[in-house]
Amino acid sequence: MPEGPGQDRIPDLLRAAAATIEEMETDGPIGVMDVLLHYDLEAGANRPHVTLYYYFPEEDEELL
């Protein structure tokens, strides 16, 4: 997720990730394959990040 307000708090970061998923679904369904929570330890920062792996299903494909 890009840096922004609430990025340093995991609950706020997860809410932002959920809002992004909902926003993406306005264009149609997406399948979420994995959500990864990790920390950026570079330059002395201990900042959480979320990586979302997703796909756009075919019309007749079931979502995971």
PDB file of C-alpha atoms in Angstrom:
ATOM      1  CA  MET A   1       0.000   0.000   0.000  1.00  0.00           C
ATOM      2  CA  PRO A   2       1.279   3.484  -0.646  1.00  0.00           C
ATOM      3  CA  GLU A   3       2.426   5.634   2.229  1.00  0.00           C
ATOM      4  CA  GLY A   4      -0.208   7.803   3.792  1.00  0.00           C
ATOM      5  CA  PRO A   5      -2.159   8.594   6.943  1.00  0.00           C
ATOM      6  CA  GLY A   6      -2.406   5.637   9.303  1.00  0.00           C
ATOM      7  CA  GLN A   7       0.397   3.689   7.651  1.00  0.00           C
ATOM      8  CA  ASP A   8       2.230   3.341  10.966  1.00  0.00           C
ATOM      9  CA  ARG A   9      -0.766   1.625  12.638  1.00  0.00           C
ATOM     10  CA  ILE A  10      -1.640  -1.882  11.495  1.00  0.00           C
ATOM     11  CA  PRO A  11      -5.439  -1.552  12.072  1.00  0.00           C
ATOM     12  CA  ASP A  12      -5.525   1.644   9.969  1.00  0.00           C
ATOM     13  CA  LEU A  13      -3.330   0.071   7.313  1.00  0.00           C
ATOM     14  CA  LEU A  14      -5.640  -2.956   7.037  1.00  0.00           C
ATOM     15  CA  ARG A  15      -8.688  -0.677   6.810  1.00  0.00           C
ATOM     16  CA  ALA A  16      -6.993   1.220   3.973  1.00  0.00           C
ATOM     17  CA  ALA A  17      -6.246  -2.076   2.209  1.00  0.00           C
ATOM     18  CA  ALA A  18      -9.896  -3.147   2.582  1.00  0.00           C
ATOM     19  CA  ALA A  19     -11.082   0.210   1.219  1.00  0.00           C
ATOM     20  CA  THR A  20      -8.758  -0.184  -1.769  1.00  0.00           C
ATOM     21  CA  ILE A  21     -10.155  -3.652  -2.499  1.00  0.00           C
ATOM     22  CA  GLU A  22     -13.719  -2.334  -2.303  1.00  0.00           C
ATOM     23  CA  GLU A  23     -12.827   0.544  -4.613  1.00  0.00           C
ATOM     24  CA  MET A  24     -11.268  -1.862  -7.125  1.00  0.00           C
ATOM     25  CA  GLU A  25     -14.452  -3.974  -7.081  1.00  0.00           C
ATOM     26  CA  THR A  26     -16.509  -1.069  -8.425  1.00  0.00           C
ATOM     27  CA  ASP A  27     -15.109  -2.006 -11.858  1.00  0.00           C
ATOM     28  CA  GLY A  28     -16.016  -5.678 -11.382  1.00  0.00           C
ATOM     29  CA  PRO A  29     -15.057  -8.599  -9.187  1.00  0.00           C
ATOM     30  CA  ILE A  30     -11.473  -9.316  -8.245  1.00  0.00           C
ATOM     31  CA  GLY A  31     -10.073 -12.484  -6.769  1.00  0.00           C
ATOM     32  CA  VAL A  32      -7.739 -12.017  -3.826  1.00  0.00           C
ATOM     33  CA  MET A  33      -5.027 -14.656  -3.812  1.00  0.00           C
ATOM     34  CA  ASP A  34      -2.911 -13.467  -0.888  1.00  0.00           C
ATOM     35  CA  VAL A  35      -2.473 -10.601   1.552  1.00  0.00           C
ATOM     36  CA  LEU A  36       1.004 -10.114   2.965  1.00  0.00           C
ATOM     37  CA  LEU A  37       1.821  -7.939   5.974  1.00  0.00           C
ATOM     38  CA  HIS A  38       5.500  -7.062   6.222  1.00  0.00           C
ATOM     39  CA  TYR A  39       7.772  -4.370   7.614  1.00  0.00           C
ATOM     40  CA  ASP A  40      10.116  -1.946   5.897  1.00  0.00           C
ATOM     41  CA  LEU A  41      13.308  -2.079   7.926  1.00  0.00           C
ATOM     42  CA  GLU A  42      15.411   0.081   5.607  1.00  0.00           C
ATOM     43  CA  ALA A  43      16.855   3.403   6.758  1.00  0.00           C
ATOM     44  CA  GLY A  44      15.978   2.667  10.383  1.00  0.00           C
ATOM     45  CA  ALA A  45      12.235   2.655   9.701  1.00  0.00           C
ATOM     46  CA  ASN A  46       9.998  -0.020  11.146  1.00  0.00           C
ATOM     47  CA  ARG A  47       6.949   0.727   9.031  1.00  0.00           C
ATOM     48  CA  PRO A  48       4.324  -1.926   8.187  1.00  0.00           C
ATOM     49  CA  HIS A  49       3.304  -2.503   4.573  1.00  0.00           C
ATOM     50  CA  VAL A  50       0.576  -4.579   2.964  1.00  0.00           C
ATOM     51  CA  THR A  51       1.040  -6.344  -0.365  1.00  0.00           C
ATOM     52  CA  LEU A  52      -2.099  -7.623  -2.057  1.00  0.00           C
ATOM     53  CA  TYR A  53      -1.950 -10.295  -4.766  1.00  0.00           C
ATOM     54  CA  TYR A  54      -5.094 -10.337  -6.877  1.00  0.00           C
ATOM     55  CA  TYR A  55      -6.448 -11.260 -10.292  1.00  0.00           C
ATOM     56  CA  PHE A  56      -9.352 -10.384 -12.523  1.00  0.00           C
ATOM     57  CA  PRO A  57     -11.426 -13.527 -13.072  1.00  0.00           C
ATOM     58  CA  GLU A  58     -12.905 -14.556 -16.389  1.00  0.00           C
ATOM     59  CA  GLU A  59     -16.699 -14.178 -16.638  1.00  0.00           C
ATOM     60  CA  ASP A  60     -17.427 -17.851 -15.887  1.00  0.00           C
ATOM     61  CA  GLU A  61     -14.594 -18.348 -13.379  1.00  0.00           C
ATOM     62  CA  GLU A  62     -15.332 -18.820  -9.673  1.00  0.00           C
ATOM     63  CA  LEU A  63     -13.535 -16.499  -7.268  1.00  0.00           C
ATOM     64  CA  LEU A  64     -11.091 -17.930  -4.755  1.00  0.00           C
TER      65      LEU A  64
END
